[in-house]
XYZ file of C-alpha atoms in Angstrom:
561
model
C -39.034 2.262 4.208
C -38.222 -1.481 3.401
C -37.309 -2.982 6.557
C -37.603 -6.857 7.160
C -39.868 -8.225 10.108
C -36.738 -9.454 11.640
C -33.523 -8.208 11.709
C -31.125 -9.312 9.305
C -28.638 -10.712 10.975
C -24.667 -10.015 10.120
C -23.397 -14.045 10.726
C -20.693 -13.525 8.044
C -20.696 -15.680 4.851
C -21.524 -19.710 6.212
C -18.560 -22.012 5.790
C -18.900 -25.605 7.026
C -17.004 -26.067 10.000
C -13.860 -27.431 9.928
C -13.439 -26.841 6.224
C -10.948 -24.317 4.601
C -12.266 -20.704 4.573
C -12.074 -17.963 1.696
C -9.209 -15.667 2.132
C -10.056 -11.880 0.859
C -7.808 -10.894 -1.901
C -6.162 -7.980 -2.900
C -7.971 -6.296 -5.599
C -5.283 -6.738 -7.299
C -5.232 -10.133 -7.557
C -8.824 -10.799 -7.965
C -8.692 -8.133 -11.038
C -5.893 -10.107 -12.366
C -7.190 -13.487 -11.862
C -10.105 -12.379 -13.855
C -12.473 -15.007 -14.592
C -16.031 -16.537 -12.918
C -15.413 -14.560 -9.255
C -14.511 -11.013 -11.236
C -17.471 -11.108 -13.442
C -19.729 -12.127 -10.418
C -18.065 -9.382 -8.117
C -18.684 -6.415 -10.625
C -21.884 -7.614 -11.624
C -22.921 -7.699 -7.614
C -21.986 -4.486 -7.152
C -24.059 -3.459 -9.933
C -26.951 -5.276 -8.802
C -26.885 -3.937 -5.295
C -26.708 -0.361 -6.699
C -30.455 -1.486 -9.141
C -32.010 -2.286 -5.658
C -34.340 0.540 -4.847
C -32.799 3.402 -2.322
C -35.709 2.600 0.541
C -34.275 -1.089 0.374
C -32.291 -1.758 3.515
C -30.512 -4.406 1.686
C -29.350 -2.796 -1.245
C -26.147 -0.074 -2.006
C -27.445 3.007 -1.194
C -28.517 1.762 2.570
C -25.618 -0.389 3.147
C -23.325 2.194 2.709
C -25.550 5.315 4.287
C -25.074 3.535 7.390
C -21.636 5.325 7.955
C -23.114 8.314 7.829
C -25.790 9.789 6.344
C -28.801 10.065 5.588
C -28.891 9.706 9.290
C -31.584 6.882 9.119
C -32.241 3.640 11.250
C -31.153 0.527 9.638
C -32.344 -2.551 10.154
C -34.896 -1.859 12.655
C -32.151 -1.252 15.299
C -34.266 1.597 17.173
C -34.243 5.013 16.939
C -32.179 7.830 17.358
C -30.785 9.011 20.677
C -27.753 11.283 19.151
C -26.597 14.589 21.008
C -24.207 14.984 18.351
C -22.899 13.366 14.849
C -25.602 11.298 13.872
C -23.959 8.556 11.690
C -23.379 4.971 12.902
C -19.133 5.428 13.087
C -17.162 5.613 15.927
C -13.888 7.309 15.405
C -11.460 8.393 17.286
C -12.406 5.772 20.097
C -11.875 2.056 20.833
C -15.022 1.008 19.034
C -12.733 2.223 15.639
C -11.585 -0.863 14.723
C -14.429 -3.249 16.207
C -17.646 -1.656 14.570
C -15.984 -1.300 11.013
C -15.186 -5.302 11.025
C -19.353 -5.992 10.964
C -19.746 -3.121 8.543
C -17.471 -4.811 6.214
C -18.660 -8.425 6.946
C -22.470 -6.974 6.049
C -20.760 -5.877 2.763
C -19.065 -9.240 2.374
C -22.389 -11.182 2.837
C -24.400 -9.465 0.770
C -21.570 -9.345 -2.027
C -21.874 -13.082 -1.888
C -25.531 -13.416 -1.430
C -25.857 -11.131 -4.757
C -22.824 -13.251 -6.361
C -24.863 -17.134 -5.580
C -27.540 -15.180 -6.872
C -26.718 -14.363 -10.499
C -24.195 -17.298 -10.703
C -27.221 -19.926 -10.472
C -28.171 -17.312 -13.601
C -25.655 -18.610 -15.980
C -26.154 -21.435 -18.653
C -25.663 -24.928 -17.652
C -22.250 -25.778 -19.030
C -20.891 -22.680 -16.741
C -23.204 -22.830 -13.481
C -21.140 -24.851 -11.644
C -17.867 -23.007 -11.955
C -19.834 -19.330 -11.161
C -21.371 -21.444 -8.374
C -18.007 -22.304 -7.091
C -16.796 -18.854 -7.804
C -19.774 -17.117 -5.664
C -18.930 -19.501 -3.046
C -14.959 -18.474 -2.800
C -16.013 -14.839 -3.480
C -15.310 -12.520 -0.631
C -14.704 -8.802 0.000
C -11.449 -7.747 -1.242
C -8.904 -5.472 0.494
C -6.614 -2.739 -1.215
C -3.503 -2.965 0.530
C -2.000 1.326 -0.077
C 0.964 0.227 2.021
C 2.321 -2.473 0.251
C 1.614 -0.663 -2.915
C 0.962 2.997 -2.203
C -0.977 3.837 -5.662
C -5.274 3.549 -5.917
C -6.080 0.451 -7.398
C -5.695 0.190 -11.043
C -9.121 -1.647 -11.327
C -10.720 2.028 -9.975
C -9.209 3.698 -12.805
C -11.316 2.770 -16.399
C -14.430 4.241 -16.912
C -16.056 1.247 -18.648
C -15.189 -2.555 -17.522
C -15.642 -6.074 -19.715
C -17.535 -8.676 -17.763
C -19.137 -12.040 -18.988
C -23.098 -12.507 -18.828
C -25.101 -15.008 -19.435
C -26.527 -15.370 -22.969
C -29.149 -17.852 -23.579
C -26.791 -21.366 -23.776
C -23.295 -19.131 -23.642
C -21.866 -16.112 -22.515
C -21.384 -12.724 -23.845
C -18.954 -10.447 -23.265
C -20.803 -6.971 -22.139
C -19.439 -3.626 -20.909
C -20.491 -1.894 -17.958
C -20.014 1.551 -16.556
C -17.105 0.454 -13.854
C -18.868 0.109 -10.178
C -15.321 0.563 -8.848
C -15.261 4.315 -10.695
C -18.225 6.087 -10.026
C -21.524 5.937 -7.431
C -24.484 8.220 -8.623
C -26.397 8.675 -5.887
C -30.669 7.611 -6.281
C -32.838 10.199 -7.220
C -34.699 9.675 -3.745
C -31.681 10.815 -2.054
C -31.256 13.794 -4.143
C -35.080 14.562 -3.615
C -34.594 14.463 0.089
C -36.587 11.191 0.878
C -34.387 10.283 3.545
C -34.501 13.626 5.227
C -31.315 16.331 4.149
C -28.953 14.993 1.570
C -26.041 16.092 -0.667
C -27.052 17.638 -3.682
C -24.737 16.652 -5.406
C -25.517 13.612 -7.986
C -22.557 11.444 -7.236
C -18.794 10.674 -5.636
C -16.073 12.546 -7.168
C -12.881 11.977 -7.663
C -10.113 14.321 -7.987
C -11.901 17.102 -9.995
C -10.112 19.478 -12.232
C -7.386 20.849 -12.627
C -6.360 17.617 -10.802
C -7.041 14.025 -12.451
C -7.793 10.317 -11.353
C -5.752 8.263 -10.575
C -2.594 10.749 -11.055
C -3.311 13.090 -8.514
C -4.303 10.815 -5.934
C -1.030 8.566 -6.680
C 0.919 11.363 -6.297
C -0.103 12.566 -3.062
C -0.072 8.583 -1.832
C 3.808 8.190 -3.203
C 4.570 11.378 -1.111
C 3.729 9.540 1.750
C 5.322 6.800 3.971
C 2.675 4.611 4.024
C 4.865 1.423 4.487
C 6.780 2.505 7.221
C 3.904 4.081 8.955
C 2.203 0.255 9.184
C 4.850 -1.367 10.087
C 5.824 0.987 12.778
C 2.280 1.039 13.596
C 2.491 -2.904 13.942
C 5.803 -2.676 15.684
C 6.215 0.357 17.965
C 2.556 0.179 19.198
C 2.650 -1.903 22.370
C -1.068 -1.766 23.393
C -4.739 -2.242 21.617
C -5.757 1.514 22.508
C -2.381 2.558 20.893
C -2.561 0.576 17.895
C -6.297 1.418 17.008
C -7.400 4.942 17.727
C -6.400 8.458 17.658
C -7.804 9.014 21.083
C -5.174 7.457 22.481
C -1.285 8.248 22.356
C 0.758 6.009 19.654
C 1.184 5.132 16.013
C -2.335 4.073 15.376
C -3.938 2.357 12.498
C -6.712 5.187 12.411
C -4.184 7.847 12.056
C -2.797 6.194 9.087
C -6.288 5.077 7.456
C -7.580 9.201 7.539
C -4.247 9.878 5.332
C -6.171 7.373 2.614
C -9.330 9.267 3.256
C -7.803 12.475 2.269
C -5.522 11.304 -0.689
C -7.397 8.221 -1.852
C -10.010 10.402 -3.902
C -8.508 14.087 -3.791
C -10.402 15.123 -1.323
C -14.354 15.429 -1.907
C -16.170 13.174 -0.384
C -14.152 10.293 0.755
C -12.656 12.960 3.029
C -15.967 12.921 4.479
C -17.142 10.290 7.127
C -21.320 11.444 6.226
C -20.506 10.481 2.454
C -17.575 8.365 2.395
C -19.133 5.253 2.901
C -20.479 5.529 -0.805
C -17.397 6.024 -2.464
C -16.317 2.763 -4.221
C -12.728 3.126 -2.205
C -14.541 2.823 1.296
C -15.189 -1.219 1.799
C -11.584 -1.653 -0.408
C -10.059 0.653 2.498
C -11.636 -0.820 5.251
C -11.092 -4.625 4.350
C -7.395 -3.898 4.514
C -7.978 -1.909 7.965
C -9.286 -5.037 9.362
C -6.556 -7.227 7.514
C -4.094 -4.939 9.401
C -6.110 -5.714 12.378
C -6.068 -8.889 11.888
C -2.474 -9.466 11.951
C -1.767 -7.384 15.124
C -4.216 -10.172 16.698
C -1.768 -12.281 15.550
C 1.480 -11.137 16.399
C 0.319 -9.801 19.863
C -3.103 -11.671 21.238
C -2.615 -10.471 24.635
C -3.847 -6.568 22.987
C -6.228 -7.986 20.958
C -8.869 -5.906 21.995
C -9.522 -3.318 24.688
C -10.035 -3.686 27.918
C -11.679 -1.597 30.864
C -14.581 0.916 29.876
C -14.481 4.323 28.603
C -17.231 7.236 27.816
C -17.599 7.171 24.205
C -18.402 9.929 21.580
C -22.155 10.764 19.619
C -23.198 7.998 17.117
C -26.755 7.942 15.691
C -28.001 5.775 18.810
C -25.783 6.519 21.217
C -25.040 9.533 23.421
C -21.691 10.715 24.074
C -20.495 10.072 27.546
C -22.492 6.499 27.235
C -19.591 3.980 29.072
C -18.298 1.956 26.276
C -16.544 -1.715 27.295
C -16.172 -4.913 25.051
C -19.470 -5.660 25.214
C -21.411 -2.824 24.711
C -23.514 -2.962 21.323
C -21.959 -2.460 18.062
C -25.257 -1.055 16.248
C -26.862 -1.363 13.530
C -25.342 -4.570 13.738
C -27.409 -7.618 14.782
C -25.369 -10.909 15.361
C -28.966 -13.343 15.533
C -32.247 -11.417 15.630
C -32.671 -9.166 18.585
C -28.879 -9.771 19.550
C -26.454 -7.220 18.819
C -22.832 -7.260 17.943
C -20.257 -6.482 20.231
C -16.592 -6.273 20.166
C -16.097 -9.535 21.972
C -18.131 -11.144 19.802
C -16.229 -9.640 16.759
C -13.066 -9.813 18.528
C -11.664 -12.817 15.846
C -12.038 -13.648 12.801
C -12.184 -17.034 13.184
C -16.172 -18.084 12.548
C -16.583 -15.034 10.593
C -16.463 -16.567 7.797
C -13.152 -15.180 5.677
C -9.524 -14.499 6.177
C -6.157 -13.247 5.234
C -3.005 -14.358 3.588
C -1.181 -16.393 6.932
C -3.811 -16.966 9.368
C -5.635 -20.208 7.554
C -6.531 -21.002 11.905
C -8.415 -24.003 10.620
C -5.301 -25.475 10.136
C -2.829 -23.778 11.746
C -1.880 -23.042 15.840
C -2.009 -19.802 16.920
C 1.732 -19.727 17.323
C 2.150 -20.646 13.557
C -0.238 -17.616 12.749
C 1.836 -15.334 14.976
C 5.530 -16.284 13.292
C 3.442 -16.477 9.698
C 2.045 -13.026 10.429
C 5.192 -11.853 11.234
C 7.337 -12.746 8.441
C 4.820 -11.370 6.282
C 4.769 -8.087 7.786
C 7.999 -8.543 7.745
C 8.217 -9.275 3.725
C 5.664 -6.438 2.902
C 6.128 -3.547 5.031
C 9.790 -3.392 6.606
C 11.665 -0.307 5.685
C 14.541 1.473 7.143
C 16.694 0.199 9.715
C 14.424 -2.785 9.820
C 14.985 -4.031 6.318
C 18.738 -2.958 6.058
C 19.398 -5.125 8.747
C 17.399 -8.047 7.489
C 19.033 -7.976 4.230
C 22.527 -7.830 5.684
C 22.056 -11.057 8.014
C 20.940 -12.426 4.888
C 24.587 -11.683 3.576
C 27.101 -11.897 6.163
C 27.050 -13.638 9.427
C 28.304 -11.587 11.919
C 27.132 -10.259 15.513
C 26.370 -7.093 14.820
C 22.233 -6.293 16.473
C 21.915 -3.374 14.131
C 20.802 -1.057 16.937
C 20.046 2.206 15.866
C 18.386 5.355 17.485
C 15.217 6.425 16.041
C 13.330 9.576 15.928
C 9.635 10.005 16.575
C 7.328 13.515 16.532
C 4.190 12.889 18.946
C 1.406 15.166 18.773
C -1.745 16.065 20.701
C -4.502 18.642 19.944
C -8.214 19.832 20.996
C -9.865 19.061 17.305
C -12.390 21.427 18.310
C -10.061 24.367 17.665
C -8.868 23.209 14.479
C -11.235 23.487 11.034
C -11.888 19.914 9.922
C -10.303 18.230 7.907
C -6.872 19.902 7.734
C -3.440 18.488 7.817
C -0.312 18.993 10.526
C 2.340 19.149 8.455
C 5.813 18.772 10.010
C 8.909 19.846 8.575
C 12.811 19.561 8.899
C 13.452 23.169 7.494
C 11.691 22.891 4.737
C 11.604 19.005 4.434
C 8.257 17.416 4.945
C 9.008 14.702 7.721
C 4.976 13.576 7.340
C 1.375 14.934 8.197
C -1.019 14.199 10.697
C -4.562 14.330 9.305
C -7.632 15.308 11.698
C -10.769 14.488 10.332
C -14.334 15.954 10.971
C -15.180 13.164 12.935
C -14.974 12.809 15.780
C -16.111 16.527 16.987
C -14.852 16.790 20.461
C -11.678 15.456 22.171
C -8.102 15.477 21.601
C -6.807 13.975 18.674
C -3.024 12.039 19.230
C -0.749 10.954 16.671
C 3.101 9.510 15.874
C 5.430 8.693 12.897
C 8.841 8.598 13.122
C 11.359 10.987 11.646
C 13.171 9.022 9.381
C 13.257 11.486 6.544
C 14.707 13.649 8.144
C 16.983 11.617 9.850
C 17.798 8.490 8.810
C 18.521 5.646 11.042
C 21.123 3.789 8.921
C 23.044 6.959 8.087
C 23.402 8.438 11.409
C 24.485 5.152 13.212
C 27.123 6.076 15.591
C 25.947 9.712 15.749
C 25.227 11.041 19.536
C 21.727 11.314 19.744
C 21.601 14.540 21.631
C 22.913 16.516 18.743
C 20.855 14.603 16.255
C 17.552 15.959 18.708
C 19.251 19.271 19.232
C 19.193 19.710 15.451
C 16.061 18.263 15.320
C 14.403 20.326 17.778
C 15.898 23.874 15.864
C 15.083 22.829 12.616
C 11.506 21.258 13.294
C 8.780 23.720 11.796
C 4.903 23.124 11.866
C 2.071 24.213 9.479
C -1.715 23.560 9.923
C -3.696 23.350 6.412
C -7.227 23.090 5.182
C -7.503 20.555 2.033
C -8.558 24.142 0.124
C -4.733 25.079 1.041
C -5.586 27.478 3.692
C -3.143 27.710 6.360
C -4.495 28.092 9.854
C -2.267 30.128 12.494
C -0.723 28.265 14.856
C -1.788 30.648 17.558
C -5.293 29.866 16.468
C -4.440 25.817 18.109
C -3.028 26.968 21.168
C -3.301 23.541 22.712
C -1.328 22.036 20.069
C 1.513 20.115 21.888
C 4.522 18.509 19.667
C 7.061 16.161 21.525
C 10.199 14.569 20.157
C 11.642 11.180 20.872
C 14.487 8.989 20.518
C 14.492 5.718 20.993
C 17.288 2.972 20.588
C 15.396 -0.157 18.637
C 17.471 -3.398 17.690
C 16.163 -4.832 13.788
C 14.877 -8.156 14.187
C 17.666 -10.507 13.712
C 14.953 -12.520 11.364
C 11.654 -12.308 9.368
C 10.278 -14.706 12.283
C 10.810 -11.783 14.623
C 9.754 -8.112 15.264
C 11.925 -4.917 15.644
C 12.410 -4.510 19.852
C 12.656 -0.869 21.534
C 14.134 0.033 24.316
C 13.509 2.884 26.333
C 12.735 6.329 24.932
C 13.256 9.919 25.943
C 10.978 12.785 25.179
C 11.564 16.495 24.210
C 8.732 19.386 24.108
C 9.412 20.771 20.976
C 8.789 24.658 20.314
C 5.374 25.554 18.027
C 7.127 27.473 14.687
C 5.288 28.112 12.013
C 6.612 27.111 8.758
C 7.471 30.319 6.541
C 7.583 30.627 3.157
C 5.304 28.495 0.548
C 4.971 24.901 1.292
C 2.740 22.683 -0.833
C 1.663 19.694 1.248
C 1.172 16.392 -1.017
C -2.669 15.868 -1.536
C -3.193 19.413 -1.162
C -5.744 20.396 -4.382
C -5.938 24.063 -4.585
C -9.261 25.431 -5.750
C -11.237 23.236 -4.857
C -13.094 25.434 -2.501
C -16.205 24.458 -4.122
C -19.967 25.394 -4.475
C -20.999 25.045 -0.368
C -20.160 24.646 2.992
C -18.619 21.821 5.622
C -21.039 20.375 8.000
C -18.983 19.237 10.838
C -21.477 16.562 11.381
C -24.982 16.672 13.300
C -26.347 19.276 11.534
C -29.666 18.801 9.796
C -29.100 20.688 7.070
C -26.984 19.154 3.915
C -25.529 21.627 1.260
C -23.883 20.972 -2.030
C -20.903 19.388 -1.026
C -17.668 21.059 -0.075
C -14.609 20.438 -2.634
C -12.268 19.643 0.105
């Protein structure tokens, strides 16, 4: 196996100090900006993907580092595992920290690849690839904002300029963005047990790509679900991980992972890192990151230690604290990354849309960040209220009661993945999605109830017989992604709590919604009756093997989810 004599180290692209830095774009924008920094960002993907599968450097390794083929990158020592054997934390602290050096790798070697083939091109056009390669940097896909996959995922063939002798030429290429075929080491079992099957998928038949996948996404509330994650949160552990009680940013990101692709292998944390979705995802999981730095620095980060789950070289029950190792991920040869040292993104080498901090105070990044969060993702109560102080000047805070469902569950007695669905009746108010990783633990989750009962409409209304009706009406049904319902008496420590909560709008885009108080209700376990037909759920797709819940050797043709 290719492995360099030192460790490669993760520095994030160089930018000379003091001087502007690359933002990341959405992919979006770059698609529709075409020009120098689109050809050279296809073209790099394509070129990492030519680099042979035993090179640490190229595609295949960069992105089996998520999971499997359960191998040591980057000479960062061997396996120690009692458990899942990937890299990835979830459902921990470490969530949010270890994915921002995953991506960063990803970033540098995009533009390392990029300054590569740019000082390729003619003359007459070096300079402006040069300068292109330079700017280029990972770009995000934000599914809130705009809850549909990105069009640029969609064609099967894309037009990109080469070089040709003095010119360019205009070639087409199968689209990076659309398909990964996995290298015929892999699917020999080089690497130890692998899928056999030769590539990511995407929403097989009877479903189709992109439709199916939008679908599922527009039945969702992905807006509101960020912003209340941004919002309502008050804490780091709240804000980044399902192993801790709140609206957290990993609770929302494993809804993408089960609609983003239909299911297959995105769905799954051992093969999801390959799909071309994954570092698209993830970039706008640390832009969402990102801003919460902003808006609240004092819950930046986590604090304190805690014992942390199986990774590929770590035990569970190791004690995990800020500045505990973030491996495969050297910072300088022999160094590590930890989440301190990842903890901003200043020196890293990119950033987002609002927090330019070489030339801005951190206060001016906290009220920028805010009125964009404000301008993207506000919904509800929140926006209402905006728009009317933009009309008419009056006194009026806007408060309104709002209506959250918490929940908490052992994922070891649930089949992973499935979905919680919750329901009004028969109403869908939202689903919680538990994942195969991580295998032990309680998973915890919130979203508000706003479908079901609307903050705007029932201002004024007494709040104890909006919960009462609430509480009688509120029925609950577990699902596999195959459509199989699991009884609820098969999850018996499934625990579902109501809330209200009285939260005043933010009187402007400079300032956040603030709650107040908050009252709590155990509500009773029903299981939904008759035929419900969760968004995102593909029937059929039961497929040609079996799940592998993670640290199991063996690898069979994977599961249609």
């Amino acid at each position: 196996m290719a492995l360099a004599a030192t460790n490669y180290p993760i520095t994030g692209v160089k930018v000379a100090s003091g001087s502007a830095v690359p933002l990341r774009l959405n992919i979006n924008t770059l698609q529709a900006n075409g020009g120098p920094m689109w050809d050279l960002y296809i073209r790099s993907i394509i070129d990492m993907r030519s680099l042979d599968a035993t090179d640490q450097l190229g595609y295949f390794q960069v992105a089996g580092i998520h999971g499997r083929p359960y191998i040591q990158w980057n000479g960062a020592g061997g396996e120690t595992s009692n458990g899942w054997e990937g890299y990835c934390p979830h459902g921990e602290n470490l969530f949010l920290t270890w994915h921002r050096p995953y991506v960063m790798l990803w970033e540098q070697r995009l533009v390392e690849t990029a300054t590569k083939l740019a000082n390729q091109y003619p003359s007459a056009y070096r300079s402006q690839y040069l300068t292109a390669a330079k700017n280029l940097r990972a770009p995000f896909w934000d599914w809130a904002a705009s809850p549909t996959v990105p069009a640029a995922t969609v064609p099967t063939k894309l037009s990109v300029k080469a070089p040709n002798g003095s010119g360019l030429k205009t070639i087409s290429v199968e689209n990076p963005l659309r398909y990964y075929h996995f290298p015929t080491k892999a699917l020999n079992q080089q690497f130890g047990s692998f899928s056999k099957d030769p590539q990511i998928y995407k929403c097989r038949a009877p479903s189709s790509y992109p439709a199916a996948a939008n679908k599922a996404m527009a039945a969702r509330s992905y807006k509101s679900w960020v912003y209340d994650a941004l919002t309502r949160s008050t804490t780091f552990n709240e804000f980044a991980s399902t192993g801790s009680s709140g609206i957290s940013l990993e609770q929302i990101h494993n809804a993408i992972h089960w609609d983003g692709s239909c299911g297959y292998q995105f769905l799954d944390a051992d093969y999801s890192g390959f799909d071309p979705l994954f570092m698209l995802h993830h970039a706008n999981v640390d832009r969402i990151w990102a801003y919460w730095q902003a808006m609240k620095p004092s819950q930046a980060l986590f604090s304190g230690s805690y014992s942390g789950g199986a990774r590929y070289s770590t035990p569970s029950g190791t004690s995990i604290s800020t500045g505990s190792p973030l491996k495969p991920f050297f910072s300088s040869p022999g160094k590590f990354h930890t989440s301190n040292s990842v903890k901003s993104i200043k020196g890293l080498g990119y950033a987002y849309e609002a927090l330019e901090y070489w030339k801005k105070s951190d206060s001016q990044m906290k009220t920028d960040a805010t009125a964009l969060i404000n301008k993207l993702y506000a919904t509800g109560a929140a926006l209402h209220h905006l728009k009317k102080r933009e009309d008419v000047n009056d006194n009026d805070d806007g408060q309104t009661t709002r209506y959250f469902a918490h929940i908490k569950v052992n994922v070891e007695e649930l089949e992973r993945p499935c979905a919680i669905g919750l329901y009004a009746n028969v109403t869908s108010v939202g689903n919680f999605f538990v994942l195969k990783q991580p295998q032990t633990g309680f998973y915890y989750g919130q979203f508000s109830l706003d479908k079901a009962a609307d903050p705007v409409d029932l201002r004024g209304e007494n709040s104890t017989g909006v919960v009462d009706d609430l509480l009688s009406s509120l029925r609950i049904e577990i699902r596999k992604h195959d459509g199989t319902v699991i009884p609820l008496t098969d999850v018996p420590s499934l625990q579902i709590e109501l809330e209200n909560v009285e939260v005043v709008p933010p009187p402007t885009e400079n300032h956040l919604p603030v709650y107040k108080g908050g009252r709590r209700h155990r509500a009773p376990k029903k299981q939904a009756t008759g035929h419900f037909t969760p968004p995102g759920v593909a029937y059929g797709h039961k497929g040609h093997g079996h799940g592998h819940n993670g640290g199991h050797k063996e690898a069979q043709g994977h599961p249609y989810y």
